mmCIF file with all atom_site columns, C-alpha atoms in Angstrom:
data_model
loop_
_atom_site.group_PDB
_atom_site.id
_atom_site.type_symbol
_atom_site.label_atom_id
_atom_site.label_alt_id
_atom_site.label_comp_id
_atom_site.label_asym_id
_atom_site.label_entity_id
_atom_site.label_seq_id
_atom_site.pdbx_PDB_ins_code
_atom_site.Cartn_x
_atom_site.Cartn_y
_atom_site.Cartn_z
_atom_site.occupancy
_atom_site.B_iso_or_equiv
_atom_site.pdbx_formal_charge
_atom_site.auth_seq_id
_atom_site.auth_comp_id
_atom_site.auth_asym_id
_atom_site.auth_atom_id
_atom_site.pdbx_PDB_model_num
ATOM 1   C CA . MET A 1 1   ? 0.550   13.131  6.338   1.00 0.00 ? 1   MET A CA 1
ATOM 2   C CA . HIS A 1 2   ? 0.883   10.404  8.975   1.00 0.00 ? 2   HIS A CA 1
ATOM 3   C CA . GLU A 1 3   ? 4.608   9.757   8.660   1.00 0.00 ? 3   GLU A CA 1
ATOM 4   C CA . THR A 1 4   ? 7.235   10.549  11.257  1.00 0.00 ? 4   THR A CA 1
ATOM 5   C CA . PRO A 1 5   ? 10.622  11.918  10.151  1.00 0.00 ? 5   PRO A CA 1
ATOM 6   C CA . THR A 1 6   ? 12.101  8.436   10.687  1.00 0.00 ? 6   THR A CA 1
ATOM 7   C CA . GLU A 1 7   ? 9.381   6.800   8.570   1.00 0.00 ? 7   GLU A CA 1
ATOM 8   C CA . LEU A 1 8   ? 9.983   9.342   5.784   1.00 0.00 ? 8   LEU A CA 1
ATOM 9   C CA . ALA A 1 9   ? 13.723  8.659   5.903   1.00 0.00 ? 9   ALA A CA 1
ATOM 10  C CA . ASP A 1 10  ? 13.121  4.888   5.809   1.00 0.00 ? 10  ASP A CA 1
ATOM 11  C CA . LEU A 1 11  ? 10.740  5.301   2.863   1.00 0.00 ? 11  LEU A CA 1
ATOM 12  C CA . GLN A 1 12  ? 13.310  7.377   0.977   1.00 0.00 ? 12  GLN A CA 1
ATOM 13  C CA . VAL A 1 13  ? 15.950  4.696   1.541   1.00 0.00 ? 13  VAL A CA 1
ATOM 14  C CA . LEU A 1 14  ? 13.502  2.056   0.278   1.00 0.00 ? 14  LEU A CA 1
ATOM 15  C CA . LEU A 1 15  ? 12.694  4.075   -2.858  1.00 0.00 ? 15  LEU A CA 1
ATOM 16  C CA . ASP A 1 16  ? 16.367  4.769   -3.576  1.00 0.00 ? 16  ASP A CA 1
ATOM 17  C CA . THR A 1 17  ? 17.602  1.218   -3.002  1.00 0.00 ? 17  THR A CA 1
ATOM 18  C CA . SER A 1 18  ? 14.696  -0.317  -4.914  1.00 0.00 ? 18  SER A CA 1
ATOM 19  C CA . LEU A 1 19  ? 15.421  1.772   -7.978  1.00 0.00 ? 19  LEU A CA 1
ATOM 20  C CA . SER A 1 20  ? 19.169  1.191   -7.739  1.00 0.00 ? 20  SER A CA 1
ATOM 21  C CA . ARG A 1 21  ? 18.587  -2.611  -7.684  1.00 0.00 ? 21  ARG A CA 1
ATOM 22  C CA . SER A 1 22  ? 16.189  -2.486  -10.633 1.00 0.00 ? 22  SER A CA 1
ATOM 23  C CA . THR A 1 23  ? 16.920  -3.470  -14.198 1.00 0.00 ? 23  THR A CA 1
ATOM 24  C CA . SER A 1 24  ? 18.425  -1.000  -16.626 1.00 0.00 ? 24  SER A CA 1
ATOM 25  C CA . HIS A 1 25  ? 15.135  -1.118  -18.540 1.00 0.00 ? 25  HIS A CA 1
ATOM 26  C CA . LEU A 1 26  ? 13.145  0.085   -15.519 1.00 0.00 ? 26  LEU A CA 1
ATOM 27  C CA . ARG A 1 27  ? 15.776  2.691   -14.675 1.00 0.00 ? 27  ARG A CA 1
ATOM 28  C CA . SER A 1 28  ? 15.474  4.018   -18.239 1.00 0.00 ? 28  SER A CA 1
ATOM 29  C CA . ILE A 1 29  ? 11.781  4.676   -17.558 1.00 0.00 ? 29  ILE A CA 1
ATOM 30  C CA . VAL A 1 30  ? 11.920  5.715   -13.909 1.00 0.00 ? 30  VAL A CA 1
ATOM 31  C CA . ASP A 1 31  ? 14.796  8.111   -13.407 1.00 0.00 ? 31  ASP A CA 1
ATOM 32  C CA . ALA A 1 32  ? 15.370  11.060  -11.098 1.00 0.00 ? 32  ALA A CA 1
ATOM 33  C CA . SER A 1 33  ? 13.280  13.327  -13.331 1.00 0.00 ? 33  SER A CA 1
ATOM 34  C CA . ARG A 1 34  ? 10.285  10.934  -13.378 1.00 0.00 ? 34  ARG A CA 1
ATOM 35  C CA . THR A 1 35  ? 9.862   9.879   -9.798  1.00 0.00 ? 35  THR A CA 1
ATOM 36  C CA . LEU A 1 36  ? 8.895   11.342  -6.444  1.00 0.00 ? 36  LEU A CA 1
ATOM 37  C CA . THR A 1 37  ? 10.701  11.766  -3.170  1.00 0.00 ? 37  THR A CA 1
ATOM 38  C CA . ALA A 1 38  ? 9.254   10.112  -0.090  1.00 0.00 ? 38  ALA A CA 1
ATOM 39  C CA . GLU A 1 39  ? 7.931   13.476  1.086   1.00 0.00 ? 39  GLU A CA 1
ATOM 40  C CA . GLN A 1 40  ? 6.216   14.138  -2.250  1.00 0.00 ? 40  GLN A CA 1
ATOM 41  C CA . LEU A 1 41  ? 4.784   10.621  -2.321  1.00 0.00 ? 41  LEU A CA 1
ATOM 42  C CA . VAL A 1 42  ? 3.074   10.877  1.064   1.00 0.00 ? 42  VAL A CA 1
ATOM 43  C CA . GLU A 1 43  ? 1.601   14.227  0.048   1.00 0.00 ? 43  GLU A CA 1
ATOM 44  C CA . VAL A 1 44  ? 0.098   12.663  -3.087  1.00 0.00 ? 44  VAL A CA 1
ATOM 45  C CA . LEU A 1 45  ? -1.151  9.388   -1.567  1.00 0.00 ? 45  LEU A CA 1
ATOM 46  C CA . THR A 1 46  ? -3.842  10.731  0.740   1.00 0.00 ? 46  THR A CA 1
ATOM 47  C CA . GLY A 1 47  ? -7.183  9.163   1.521   1.00 0.00 ? 47  GLY A CA 1
ATOM 48  C CA . MET A 1 48  ? -8.260  5.986   -0.216  1.00 0.00 ? 48  MET A CA 1
ATOM 49  C CA . CYS A 1 49  ? -6.248  4.838   -3.236  1.00 0.00 ? 49  CYS A CA 1
ATOM 50  C CA . VAL A 1 50  ? -7.465  1.904   -5.324  1.00 0.00 ? 50  VAL A CA 1
ATOM 51  C CA . LEU A 1 51  ? -4.796  -0.800  -5.374  1.00 0.00 ? 51  LEU A CA 1
ATOM 52  C CA . SER A 1 52  ? -4.450  -3.656  -7.809  1.00 0.00 ? 52  SER A CA 1
ATOM 53  C CA . LEU A 1 53  ? -3.362  -6.398  -5.422  1.00 0.00 ? 53  LEU A CA 1
ATOM 54  C CA . ALA A 1 54  ? -1.664  -9.544  -6.684  1.00 0.00 ? 54  ALA A CA 1
ATOM 55  C CA . THR A 1 55  ? -1.693  -12.771 -4.681  1.00 0.00 ? 55  THR A CA 1
ATOM 56  C CA . VAL A 1 56  ? -0.867  -16.382 -5.548  1.00 0.00 ? 56  VAL A CA 1
ATOM 57  C CA . THR A 1 57  ? -3.116  -19.460 -5.375  1.00 0.00 ? 57  THR A CA 1
ATOM 58  C CA . ALA A 1 58  ? -2.073  -22.766 -3.836  1.00 0.00 ? 58  ALA A CA 1
ATOM 59  C CA . GLY A 1 59  ? -1.374  -23.961 -7.379  1.00 0.00 ? 59  GLY A CA 1
ATOM 60  C CA . GLY A 1 60  ? 1.034   -21.083 -7.983  1.00 0.00 ? 60  GLY A CA 1
ATOM 61  C CA . GLU A 1 61  ? -1.335  -19.165 -10.263 1.00 0.00 ? 61  GLU A CA 1
ATOM 62  C CA . PRO A 1 62  ? -1.417  -15.384 -9.953  1.00 0.00 ? 62  PRO A CA 1
ATOM 63  C CA . ARG A 1 63  ? -4.619  -13.597 -9.008  1.00 0.00 ? 63  ARG A CA 1
ATOM 64  C CA . ILE A 1 64  ? -5.263  -9.876  -9.106  1.00 0.00 ? 64  ILE A CA 1
ATOM 65  C CA . SER A 1 65  ? -8.090  -7.906  -7.589  1.00 0.00 ? 65  SER A CA 1
ATOM 66  C CA . ALA A 1 66  ? -8.794  -4.407  -6.357  1.00 0.00 ? 66  ALA A CA 1
ATOM 67  C CA . VAL A 1 67  ? -8.745  -3.233  -2.750  1.00 0.00 ? 67  VAL A CA 1
ATOM 68  C CA . ASP A 1 68  ? -9.083  0.088   -0.976  1.00 0.00 ? 68  ASP A CA 1
ATOM 69  C CA . GLY A 1 69  ? -5.537  1.082   -0.103  1.00 0.00 ? 69  GLY A CA 1
ATOM 70  C CA . HIS A 1 70  ? -4.461  3.632   2.464   1.00 0.00 ? 70  HIS A CA 1
ATOM 71  C CA . PHE A 1 71  ? -0.846  4.808   2.496   1.00 0.00 ? 71  PHE A CA 1
ATOM 72  C CA . LEU A 1 72  ? 0.072   5.476   6.114   1.00 0.00 ? 72  LEU A CA 1
ATOM 73  C CA . HIS A 1 73  ? 3.437   5.527   7.866   1.00 0.00 ? 73  HIS A CA 1
ATOM 74  C CA . GLY A 1 74  ? 5.158   4.800   4.534   1.00 0.00 ? 74  GLY A CA 1
ATOM 75  C CA . LYS A 1 75  ? 3.305   1.524   3.905   1.00 0.00 ? 75  LYS A CA 1
ATOM 76  C CA . TRP A 1 76  ? 0.112   0.312   2.260   1.00 0.00 ? 76  TRP A CA 1
ATOM 77  C CA . TYR A 1 77  ? -2.813  -0.814  4.409   1.00 0.00 ? 77  TYR A CA 1
ATOM 78  C CA . PHE A 1 78  ? -5.832  -2.601  2.947   1.00 0.00 ? 78  PHE A CA 1
ATOM 79  C CA . GLY A 1 79  ? -8.667  -4.846  3.933   1.00 0.00 ? 79  GLY A CA 1
ATOM 80  C CA . THR A 1 80  ? -10.953 -7.490  2.517   1.00 0.00 ? 80  THR A CA 1
ATOM 81  C CA . ALA A 1 81  ? -13.720 -9.799  3.648   1.00 0.00 ? 81  ALA A CA 1
ATOM 82  C CA . ARG A 1 82  ? -12.467 -12.566 5.897   1.00 0.00 ? 82  ARG A CA 1
ATOM 83  C CA . ASN A 1 83  ? -13.976 -15.161 3.526   1.00 0.00 ? 83  ASN A CA 1
ATOM 84  C CA . ALA A 1 84  ? -12.488 -13.657 0.334   1.00 0.00 ? 84  ALA A CA 1
ATOM 85  C CA . ALA A 1 85  ? -10.167 -15.750 -1.819  1.00 0.00 ? 85  ALA A CA 1
ATOM 86  C CA . LYS A 1 86  ? -7.406  -13.180 -1.388  1.00 0.00 ? 86  LYS A CA 1
ATOM 87  C CA . ALA A 1 87  ? -7.663  -13.582 2.403   1.00 0.00 ? 87  ALA A CA 1
ATOM 88  C CA . ARG A 1 88  ? -7.070  -17.340 2.016   1.00 0.00 ? 88  ARG A CA 1
ATOM 89  C CA . HIS A 1 89  ? -4.166  -16.717 -0.380  1.00 0.00 ? 89  HIS A CA 1
ATOM 90  C CA . LEU A 1 90  ? -2.516  -14.220 1.964   1.00 0.00 ? 90  LEU A CA 1
ATOM 91  C CA . ALA A 1 91  ? -2.981  -16.436 5.021   1.00 0.00 ? 91  ALA A CA 1
ATOM 92  C CA . ALA A 1 92  ? -1.105  -19.253 3.295   1.00 0.00 ? 92  ALA A CA 1
ATOM 93  C CA . ARG A 1 93  ? 1.324   -17.192 1.187   1.00 0.00 ? 93  ARG A CA 1
ATOM 94  C CA . PRO A 1 94  ? 1.884   -13.670 2.566   1.00 0.00 ? 94  PRO A CA 1
ATOM 95  C CA . ALA A 1 95  ? 3.936   -12.398 -0.383  1.00 0.00 ? 95  ALA A CA 1
ATOM 96  C CA . ALA A 1 96  ? 2.011   -9.790  -2.359  1.00 0.00 ? 96  ALA A CA 1
ATOM 97  C CA . SER A 1 97  ? 2.444   -7.079  -4.950  1.00 0.00 ? 97  SER A CA 1
ATOM 98  C CA . ALA A 1 98  ? 0.387   -3.918  -5.235  1.00 0.00 ? 98  ALA A CA 1
ATOM 99  C CA . ALA A 1 99  ? 0.092   -1.220  -7.868  1.00 0.00 ? 99  ALA A CA 1
ATOM 100 C CA . HIS A 1 100 ? -1.653  2.120   -7.614  1.00 0.00 ? 100 HIS A CA 1
ATOM 101 C CA . MET A 1 101 ? -1.983  3.949   -10.931 1.00 0.00 ? 101 MET A CA 1
ATOM 102 C CA . ARG A 1 102 ? -3.520  7.224   -11.966 1.00 0.00 ? 102 ARG A CA 1
ATOM 103 C CA . GLY A 1 103 ? -3.529  7.078   -15.738 1.00 0.00 ? 103 GLY A CA 1
ATOM 104 C CA . GLU A 1 104 ? -0.115  8.005   -17.083 1.00 0.00 ? 104 GLU A CA 1
ATOM 105 C CA . ASP A 1 105 ? 0.511   10.500  -14.281 1.00 0.00 ? 105 ASP A CA 1
ATOM 106 C CA . LEU A 1 106 ? 1.395   8.160   -11.411 1.00 0.00 ? 106 LEU A CA 1
ATOM 107 C CA . GLY A 1 107 ? 2.393   4.573   -10.845 1.00 0.00 ? 107 GLY A CA 1
ATOM 108 C CA . VAL A 1 108 ? 3.371   3.247   -7.408  1.00 0.00 ? 108 VAL A CA 1
ATOM 109 C CA . PHE A 1 109 ? 4.577   -0.354  -7.505  1.00 0.00 ? 109 PHE A CA 1
ATOM 110 C CA . THR A 1 110 ? 5.241   -2.337  -4.331  1.00 0.00 ? 110 THR A CA 1
ATOM 111 C CA . HIS A 1 111 ? 6.414   -5.869  -3.521  1.00 0.00 ? 111 HIS A CA 1
ATOM 112 C CA . GLY A 1 112 ? 6.496   -7.236  0.001   1.00 0.00 ? 112 GLY A CA 1
ATOM 113 C CA . HIS A 1 113 ? 4.874   -9.425  2.615   1.00 0.00 ? 113 HIS A CA 1
ATOM 114 C CA . VAL A 1 114 ? 1.645   -8.778  4.456   1.00 0.00 ? 114 VAL A CA 1
ATOM 115 C CA . GLU A 1 115 ? 0.888   -9.059  8.117   1.00 0.00 ? 115 GLU A CA 1
ATOM 116 C CA . ILE A 1 116 ? -2.618  -9.410  9.488   1.00 0.00 ? 116 ILE A CA 1
ATOM 117 C CA . LEU A 1 117 ? -3.482  -6.552  11.800  1.00 0.00 ? 117 LEU A CA 1
ATOM 118 C CA . ASN A 1 118 ? -6.716  -7.900  13.319  1.00 0.00 ? 118 ASN A CA 1
ATOM 119 C CA . PRO A 1 119 ? -6.563  -11.701 13.324  1.00 0.00 ? 119 PRO A CA 1
ATOM 120 C CA . ARG A 1 120 ? -9.757  -13.496 14.290  1.00 0.00 ? 120 ARG A CA 1
ATOM 121 C CA . GLY A 1 121 ? -9.275  -14.972 17.742  1.00 0.00 ? 121 GLY A CA 1
ATOM 122 C CA . GLY A 1 122 ? -5.744  -13.604 18.065  1.00 0.00 ? 122 GLY A CA 1
ATOM 123 C CA . GLU A 1 123 ? -3.972  -10.568 19.400  1.00 0.00 ? 123 GLU A CA 1
ATOM 124 C CA . PRO A 1 124 ? -4.252  -7.543  17.136  1.00 0.00 ? 124 PRO A CA 1
ATOM 125 C CA . ALA A 1 125 ? -1.164  -5.615  16.072  1.00 0.00 ? 125 ALA A CA 1
ATOM 126 C CA . ASP A 1 126 ? -0.033  -2.963  18.526  1.00 0.00 ? 126 ASP A CA 1
ATOM 127 C CA . ASP A 1 127 ? -1.048  -0.190  16.126  1.00 0.00 ? 127 ASP A CA 1
ATOM 128 C CA . TRP A 1 128 ? -4.457  -1.708  15.260  1.00 0.00 ? 128 TRP A CA 1
ATOM 129 C CA . PRO A 1 129 ? -6.404  0.682   17.547  1.00 0.00 ? 129 PRO A CA 1
ATOM 130 C CA . GLU A 1 130 ? -4.870  3.702   15.777  1.00 0.00 ? 130 GLU A CA 1
ATOM 131 C CA . LEU A 1 131 ? -5.561  2.233   12.334  1.00 0.00 ? 131 LEU A CA 1
ATOM 132 C CA . LEU A 1 132 ? -9.093  1.197   13.315  1.00 0.00 ? 132 LEU A CA 1
ATOM 133 C CA . ALA A 1 133 ? -9.833  4.746   14.492  1.00 0.00 ? 133 ALA A CA 1
ATOM 134 C CA . TYR A 1 134 ? -8.533  6.110   11.165  1.00 0.00 ? 134 TYR A CA 1
ATOM 135 C CA . LEU A 1 135 ? -10.583 3.592   9.133   1.00 0.00 ? 135 LEU A CA 1
ATOM 136 C CA . GLN A 1 136 ? -13.759 4.189   11.137  1.00 0.00 ? 136 GLN A CA 1
ATOM 137 C CA . SER A 1 137 ? -13.391 7.941   10.667  1.00 0.00 ? 137 SER A CA 1
ATOM 138 C CA . PHE A 1 138 ? -12.955 7.337   6.919   1.00 0.00 ? 138 PHE A CA 1
ATOM 139 C CA . TYR A 1 139 ? -15.694 4.726   6.330   1.00 0.00 ? 139 TYR A CA 1
ATOM 140 C CA . GLY A 1 140 ? -17.925 5.244   9.355   1.00 0.00 ? 140 GLY A CA 1
ATOM 141 C CA . GLY A 1 141 ? -17.898 3.277   12.576  1.00 0.00 ? 141 GLY A CA 1
ATOM 142 C CA . ASP A 1 142 ? -20.862 1.138   11.603  1.00 0.00 ? 142 ASP A CA 1
ATOM 143 C CA . ALA A 1 143 ? -19.764 0.389   8.023   1.00 0.00 ? 143 ALA A CA 1
ATOM 144 C CA . PHE A 1 144 ? -18.674 -3.150  8.983   1.00 0.00 ? 144 PHE A CA 1
ATOM 145 C CA . ASP A 1 145 ? -18.488 -5.514  11.878  1.00 0.00 ? 145 ASP A CA 1
ATOM 146 C CA . TRP A 1 146 ? -14.831 -4.564  12.231  1.00 0.00 ? 146 TRP A CA 1
ATOM 147 C CA . SER A 1 147 ? -13.861 -7.621  14.269  1.00 0.00 ? 147 SER A CA 1
ATOM 148 C CA . GLU A 1 148 ? -15.733 -10.305 12.304  1.00 0.00 ? 148 GLU A CA 1
ATOM 149 C CA . GLU A 1 149 ? -16.401 -9.172  8.732   1.00 0.00 ? 149 GLU A CA 1
ATOM 150 C CA . VAL A 1 150 ? -13.127 -7.637  7.604   1.00 0.00 ? 150 VAL A CA 1
ATOM 151 C CA . VAL A 1 151 ? -9.474  -8.448  7.912   1.00 0.00 ? 151 VAL A CA 1
ATOM 152 C CA . TYR A 1 152 ? -6.874  -5.720  7.526   1.00 0.00 ? 152 TYR A CA 1
ATOM 153 C CA . TYR A 1 153 ? -3.301  -6.041  6.363   1.00 0.00 ? 153 TYR A CA 1
ATOM 154 C CA . ARG A 1 154 ? -0.124  -4.025  6.305   1.00 0.00 ? 154 ARG A CA 1
ATOM 155 C CA . LEU A 1 155 ? 2.051   -4.589  3.234   1.00 0.00 ? 155 LEU A CA 1
ATOM 156 C CA . ASN A 1 156 ? 5.626   -4.425  4.513   1.00 0.00 ? 156 ASN A CA 1
ATOM 157 C CA . PRO A 1 157 ? 7.556   -3.542  1.368   1.00 0.00 ? 157 PRO A CA 1
ATOM 158 C CA . HIS A 1 158 ? 10.951  -4.839  0.397   1.00 0.00 ? 158 HIS A CA 1
ATOM 159 C CA . TRP A 1 159 ? 10.765  -3.036  -2.985  1.00 0.00 ? 159 TRP A CA 1
ATOM 160 C CA . MET A 1 160 ? 8.886   0.062   -4.096  1.00 0.00 ? 160 MET A CA 1
ATOM 161 C CA . THR A 1 161 ? 9.225   2.406   -7.007  1.00 0.00 ? 161 THR A CA 1
ATOM 162 C CA . VAL A 1 162 ? 7.274   5.405   -8.223  1.00 0.00 ? 162 VAL A CA 1
ATOM 163 C CA . TYR A 1 163 ? 6.728   6.657   -11.767 1.00 0.00 ? 163 TYR A CA 1
ATOM 164 C CA . ALA A 1 164 ? 5.586   10.273  -11.910 1.00 0.00 ? 164 ALA A CA 1
ATOM 165 C CA . PRO A 1 165 ? 6.669   12.231  -14.990 1.00 0.00 ? 165 PRO A CA 1
ATOM 166 C CA . ASP A 1 166 ? 5.248   15.570  -13.783 1.00 0.00 ? 166 ASP A CA 1
ATOM 167 C CA . VAL A 1 167 ? 4.703   16.167  -10.075 1.00 0.00 ? 167 VAL A CA 1
ATOM 168 C CA . THR A 1 168 ? 2.769   19.376  -10.763 1.00 0.00 ? 168 THR A CA 1
ATOM 169 C CA . THR A 1 169 ? -0.117  17.412  -12.299 1.00 0.00 ? 169 THR A CA 1
ATOM 170 C CA . LEU A 1 170 ? -0.345  15.321  -9.121  1.00 0.00 ? 170 LEU A CA 1
ATOM 171 C CA . VAL A 1 171 ? -0.281  18.227  -6.725  1.00 0.00 ? 171 VAL A CA 1
ATOM 172 C CA . ASP A 1 172 ? -3.002  20.008  -8.685  1.00 0.00 ? 172 ASP A CA 1
ATOM 173 C CA . ARG A 1 173 ? -5.316  16.943  -8.472  1.00 0.00 ? 173 ARG A CA 1
ATOM 174 C CA . ARG A 1 174 ? -5.127  16.331  -4.736  1.00 0.00 ? 174 ARG A CA 1
#
C-alpha cells in the first residue's frame, strides 16, 4: 500500500461522491454490499493491473487499448510508447477513461484527465523520481530507455466506482 491516510480519505470521498452522482441504474448494480472501501481497494489493486484505456481521436472517435496500470496514491499510473496513437490522443485531448476488470469479481471504472509525468524536453512531475524508482524496480532498470522510449501518465480521476460482489474472493486471489 502506497497511500497516505489523507490519500485514502480523498479516495473514499471520490468513491462515495461518484456513486451518489451516478444513475439509479448503476446504483442498483453497485450498492454498499457490492463495492469496496478505499482501504479494501488499495489492498486489492497491487502490482500491475491491466487497464482498458479509452481515448478519443481528433475526429471524436473513441479508441480503446490495453496498458499496464499501477494503482498508487489512490490514482492510476500507466505508460505507453511516445510514438503510440494513444500518446498523440492524450497530448491533444487529456480526458480518458479506464477500466480494470477481473472477470465478474471486480470492476474498477475511472473517468478523469491525464497529466504527463515525464515530458520529453520538459520538467518532469515532482513525484516522477519516486514513480520511476517504483517502475524500474517492477520492470527492471534497463527494460526501456525511460527518458526517450516511454511516456508515463497519472490519471487524475473525477469519477470512480468499484463493483465487487464478494470481497473474500478478491482477498484470496492477491
